[in-house]
GROMACS .gro file of C-alpha atoms in nm:
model
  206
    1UNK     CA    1  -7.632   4.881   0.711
    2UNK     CA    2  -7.414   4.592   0.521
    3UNK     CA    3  -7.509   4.288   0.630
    4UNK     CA    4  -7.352   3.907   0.548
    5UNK     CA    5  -7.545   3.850   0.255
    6UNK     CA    6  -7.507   4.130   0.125
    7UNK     CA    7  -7.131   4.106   0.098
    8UNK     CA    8  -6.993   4.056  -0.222
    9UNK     CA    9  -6.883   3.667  -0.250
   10UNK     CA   10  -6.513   3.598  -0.277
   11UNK     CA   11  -6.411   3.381  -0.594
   12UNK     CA   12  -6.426   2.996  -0.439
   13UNK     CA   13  -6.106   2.870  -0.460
   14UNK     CA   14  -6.026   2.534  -0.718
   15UNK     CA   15  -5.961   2.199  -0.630
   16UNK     CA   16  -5.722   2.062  -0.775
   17UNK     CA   17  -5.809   1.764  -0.983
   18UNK     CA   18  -5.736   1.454  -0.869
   19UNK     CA   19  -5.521   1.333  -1.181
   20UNK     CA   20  -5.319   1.640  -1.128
   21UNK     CA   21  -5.214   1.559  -0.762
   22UNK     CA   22  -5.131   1.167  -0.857
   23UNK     CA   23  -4.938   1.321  -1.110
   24UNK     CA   24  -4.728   1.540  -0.875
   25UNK     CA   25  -4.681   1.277  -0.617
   26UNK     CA   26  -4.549   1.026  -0.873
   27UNK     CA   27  -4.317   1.256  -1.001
   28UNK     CA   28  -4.170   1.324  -0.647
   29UNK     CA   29  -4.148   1.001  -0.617
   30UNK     CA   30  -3.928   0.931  -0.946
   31UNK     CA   31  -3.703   1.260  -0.804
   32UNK     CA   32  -3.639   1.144  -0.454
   33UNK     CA   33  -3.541   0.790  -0.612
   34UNK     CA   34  -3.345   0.949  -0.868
   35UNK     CA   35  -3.132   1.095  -0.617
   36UNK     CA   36  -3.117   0.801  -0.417
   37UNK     CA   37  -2.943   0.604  -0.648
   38UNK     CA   38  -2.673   0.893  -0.762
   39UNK     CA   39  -2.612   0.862  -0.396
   40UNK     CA   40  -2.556   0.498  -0.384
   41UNK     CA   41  -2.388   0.539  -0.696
   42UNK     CA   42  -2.098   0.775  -0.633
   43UNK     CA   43  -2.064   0.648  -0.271
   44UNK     CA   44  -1.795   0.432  -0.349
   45UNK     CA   45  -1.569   0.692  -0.487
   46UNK     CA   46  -1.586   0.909  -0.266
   47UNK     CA   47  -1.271   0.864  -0.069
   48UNK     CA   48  -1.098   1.157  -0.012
   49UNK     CA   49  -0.747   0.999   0.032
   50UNK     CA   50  -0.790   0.878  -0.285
   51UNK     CA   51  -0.606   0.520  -0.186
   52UNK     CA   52  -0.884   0.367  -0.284
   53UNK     CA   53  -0.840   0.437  -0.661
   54UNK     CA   54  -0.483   0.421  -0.693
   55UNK     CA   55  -0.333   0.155  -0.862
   56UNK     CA   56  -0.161  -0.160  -0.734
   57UNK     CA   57   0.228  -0.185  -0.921
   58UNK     CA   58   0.385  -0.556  -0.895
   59UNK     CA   59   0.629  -0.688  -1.134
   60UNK     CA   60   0.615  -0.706  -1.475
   61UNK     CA   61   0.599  -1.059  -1.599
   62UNK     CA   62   0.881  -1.267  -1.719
   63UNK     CA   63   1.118  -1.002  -1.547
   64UNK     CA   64   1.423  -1.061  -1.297
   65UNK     CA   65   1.204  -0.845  -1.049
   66UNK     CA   66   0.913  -1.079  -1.070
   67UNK     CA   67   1.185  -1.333  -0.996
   68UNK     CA   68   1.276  -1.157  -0.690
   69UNK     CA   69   0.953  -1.122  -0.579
   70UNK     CA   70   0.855  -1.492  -0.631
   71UNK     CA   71   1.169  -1.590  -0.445
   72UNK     CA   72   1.088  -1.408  -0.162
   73UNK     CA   73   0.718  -1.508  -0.119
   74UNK     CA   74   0.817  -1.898  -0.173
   75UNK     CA   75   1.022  -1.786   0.165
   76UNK     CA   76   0.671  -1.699   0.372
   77UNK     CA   77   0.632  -1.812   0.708
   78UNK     CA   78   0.995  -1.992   0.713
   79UNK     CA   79   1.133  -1.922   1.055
   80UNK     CA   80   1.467  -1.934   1.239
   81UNK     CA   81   1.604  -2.292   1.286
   82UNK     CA   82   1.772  -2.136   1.643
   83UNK     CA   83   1.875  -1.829   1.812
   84UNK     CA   84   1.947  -1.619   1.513
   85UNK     CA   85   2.029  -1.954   1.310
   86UNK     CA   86   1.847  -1.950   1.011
   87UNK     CA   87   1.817  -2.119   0.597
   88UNK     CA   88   1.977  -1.810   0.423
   89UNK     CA   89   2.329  -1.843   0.605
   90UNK     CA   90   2.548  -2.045   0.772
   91UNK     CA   91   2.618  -1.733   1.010
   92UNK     CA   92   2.374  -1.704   1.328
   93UNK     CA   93   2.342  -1.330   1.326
   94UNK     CA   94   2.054  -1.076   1.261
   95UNK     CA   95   1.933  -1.252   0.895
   96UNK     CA   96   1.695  -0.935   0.739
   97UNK     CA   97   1.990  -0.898   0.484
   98UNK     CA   98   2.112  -1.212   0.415
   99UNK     CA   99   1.725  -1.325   0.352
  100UNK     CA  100   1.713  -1.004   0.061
  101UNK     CA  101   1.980  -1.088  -0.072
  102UNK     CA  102   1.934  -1.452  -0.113
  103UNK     CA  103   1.599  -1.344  -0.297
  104UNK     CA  104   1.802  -1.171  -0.567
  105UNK     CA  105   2.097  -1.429  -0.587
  106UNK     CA  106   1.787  -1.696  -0.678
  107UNK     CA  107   1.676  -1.415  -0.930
  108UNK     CA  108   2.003  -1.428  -1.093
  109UNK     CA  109   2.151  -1.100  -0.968
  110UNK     CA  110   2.544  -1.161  -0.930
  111UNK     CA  111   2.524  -1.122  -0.528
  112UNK     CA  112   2.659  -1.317  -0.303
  113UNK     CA  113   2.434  -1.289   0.027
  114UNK     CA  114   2.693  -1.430   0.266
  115UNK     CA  115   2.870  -1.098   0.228
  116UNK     CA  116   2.556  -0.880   0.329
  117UNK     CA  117   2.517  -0.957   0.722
  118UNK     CA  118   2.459  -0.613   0.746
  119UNK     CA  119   2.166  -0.386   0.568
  120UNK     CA  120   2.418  -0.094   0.564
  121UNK     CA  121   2.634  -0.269   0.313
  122UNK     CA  122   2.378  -0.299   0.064
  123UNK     CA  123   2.313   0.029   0.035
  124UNK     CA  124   2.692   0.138   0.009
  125UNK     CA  125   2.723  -0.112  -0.255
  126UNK     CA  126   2.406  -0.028  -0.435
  127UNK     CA  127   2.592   0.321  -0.434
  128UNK     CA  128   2.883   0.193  -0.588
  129UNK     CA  129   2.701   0.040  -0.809
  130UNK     CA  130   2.463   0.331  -0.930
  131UNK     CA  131   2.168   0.157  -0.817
  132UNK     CA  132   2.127   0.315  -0.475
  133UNK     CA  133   1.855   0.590  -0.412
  134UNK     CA  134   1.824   0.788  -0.152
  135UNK     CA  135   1.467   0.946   0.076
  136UNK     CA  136   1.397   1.219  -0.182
  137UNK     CA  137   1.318   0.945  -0.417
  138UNK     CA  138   1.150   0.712  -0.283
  139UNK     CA  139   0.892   0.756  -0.543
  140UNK     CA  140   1.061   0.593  -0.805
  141UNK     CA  141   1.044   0.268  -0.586
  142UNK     CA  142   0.947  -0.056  -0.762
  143UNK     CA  143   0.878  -0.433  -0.698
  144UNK     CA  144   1.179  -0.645  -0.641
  145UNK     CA  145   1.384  -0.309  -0.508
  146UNK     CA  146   1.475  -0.341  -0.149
  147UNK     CA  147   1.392  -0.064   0.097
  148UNK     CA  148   1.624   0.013   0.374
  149UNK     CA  149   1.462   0.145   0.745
  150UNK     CA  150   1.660   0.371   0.957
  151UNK     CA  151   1.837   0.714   0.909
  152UNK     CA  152   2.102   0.612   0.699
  153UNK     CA  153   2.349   0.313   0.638
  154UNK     CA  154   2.635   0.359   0.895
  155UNK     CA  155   2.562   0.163   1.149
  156UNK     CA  156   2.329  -0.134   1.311
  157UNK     CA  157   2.176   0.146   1.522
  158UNK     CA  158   2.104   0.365   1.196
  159UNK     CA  159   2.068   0.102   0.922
  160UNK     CA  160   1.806  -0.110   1.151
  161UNK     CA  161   1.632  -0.353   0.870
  162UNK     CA  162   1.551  -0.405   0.552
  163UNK     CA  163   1.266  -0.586   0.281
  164UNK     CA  164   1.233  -0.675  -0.053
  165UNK     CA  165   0.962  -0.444  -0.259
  166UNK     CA  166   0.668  -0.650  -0.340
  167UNK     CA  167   0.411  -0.416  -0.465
  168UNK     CA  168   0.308  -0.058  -0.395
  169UNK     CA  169  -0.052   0.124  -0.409
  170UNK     CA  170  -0.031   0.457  -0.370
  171UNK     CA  171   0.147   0.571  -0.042
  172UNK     CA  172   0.210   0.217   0.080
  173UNK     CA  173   0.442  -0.029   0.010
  174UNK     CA  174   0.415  -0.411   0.073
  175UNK     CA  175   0.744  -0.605   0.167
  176UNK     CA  176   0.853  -0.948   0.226
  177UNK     CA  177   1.074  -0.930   0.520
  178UNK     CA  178   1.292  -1.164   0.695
  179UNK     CA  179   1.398  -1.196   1.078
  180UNK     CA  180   1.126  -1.022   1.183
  181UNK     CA  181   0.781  -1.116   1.401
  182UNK     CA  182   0.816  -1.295   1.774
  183UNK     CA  183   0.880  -1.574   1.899
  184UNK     CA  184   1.056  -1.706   1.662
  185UNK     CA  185   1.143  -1.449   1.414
  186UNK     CA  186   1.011  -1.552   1.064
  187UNK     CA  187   0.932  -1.417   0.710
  188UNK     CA  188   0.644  -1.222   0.723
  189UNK     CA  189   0.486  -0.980   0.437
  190UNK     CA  190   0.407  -0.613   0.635
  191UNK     CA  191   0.279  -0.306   0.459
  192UNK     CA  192   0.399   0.031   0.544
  193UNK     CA  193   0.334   0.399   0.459
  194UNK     CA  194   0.650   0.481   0.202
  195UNK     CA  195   0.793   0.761   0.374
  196UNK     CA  196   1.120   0.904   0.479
  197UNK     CA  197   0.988   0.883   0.815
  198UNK     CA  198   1.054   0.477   0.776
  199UNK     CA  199   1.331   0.466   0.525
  200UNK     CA  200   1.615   0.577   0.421
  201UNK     CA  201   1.665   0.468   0.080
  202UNK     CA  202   1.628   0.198  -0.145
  203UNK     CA  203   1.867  -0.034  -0.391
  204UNK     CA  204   1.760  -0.134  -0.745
  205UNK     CA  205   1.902  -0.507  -0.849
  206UNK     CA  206   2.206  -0.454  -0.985
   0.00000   0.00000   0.00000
């Protein structure tokens, strides 16, 4: 008959020593903060639109585009002086073009804005020209360029507005724009997504 104590003792199992376990927790402890701060680290980049890395274009110094641009930001906030009456034209019309093209005449492009009531005709003249571009290239925007809204430059009702370029980043594109806002209309900087969708086509200072 077996009885207890007669059973052959199992092997007692080890402690472990007590240096041994501080060891182990201080070394999670460096791993789990470790990884913490690679977190916190590579946070910031991680934007998967990737605007937040792209980089902002303006005009080169000492240019006739950073001219432009200059111009028309010295224009900011100037609103209409009555209905439709405005600084960029003795004519009391719709003033988006007039205001663009006053921009470049100060920049010393050989344009005279009183001619350019109407966005449409800057386009067909930046065509004549060779300094028009169309939707497919909208890419090849740059700062003191102007941008032209609508579906194309035949009428008021399809040739709706227009803004000078003054910087892009990435898809967007930042323009000083006149006749626009409420109550009154003004010059106001707006950024917008560059995109057929919005525009047109563009015209390079000629």
């Amino acid at each position: 008959m077996a009885h207890r104590g007669d059973r052959p003792r199992e092997p007692t199992a080890r402690r472990p020593r007590k240096g041994t376990a501080v060891l182990s927790v201080v070394t999670s402890l460096v791993v789990a903060a470790a990884t913490t701060v690679a977190v916190l680290v590579s946070a910031p980049f991680d934007d998967p639109t990737g605007e937040q890395a792209a980089p902002v274009i303006t005009a080169d110094p000492g240019t006739v585009r950073e001219e432009i641009v200059t111009a028309a930001r010295s224009e900011l906030g100037t609103a209409e002086t009555g209905e439709g009456c405005h600084e960029y034209s003795e004519q009391c019309v719709p003033w988006c073009a007039l205001f663009a093209m006053s921009a470049w005449e100060r920049a010393g492009v050989d344009v005279e804005n009183e001619q350019f009531a109407f966005t449409g005709d800057v386009y067909t003249t930046g065509q004549t020209k060779g300094t028009a571009y169309g939707s497919a290239q909208l890419e090849t925007t740059s700062p003191g360029d102007v941008l032209l809204f609508g579906t194309g430059p035949q009428t008021p009702d399809s040739s709706r507005h227009i803004g000078v370029v003054e910087k892009l980043q990435g898809e967007k594109v930042t323009l000083i724009e006149g006749n626009t806002g409420d109550n009154p209309d003004r010059v106001m900087r707006k950024t917008h997504k560059l995109s057929e969708n919005t525009f047109y086509g563009g015209v390079r200072p000629w």
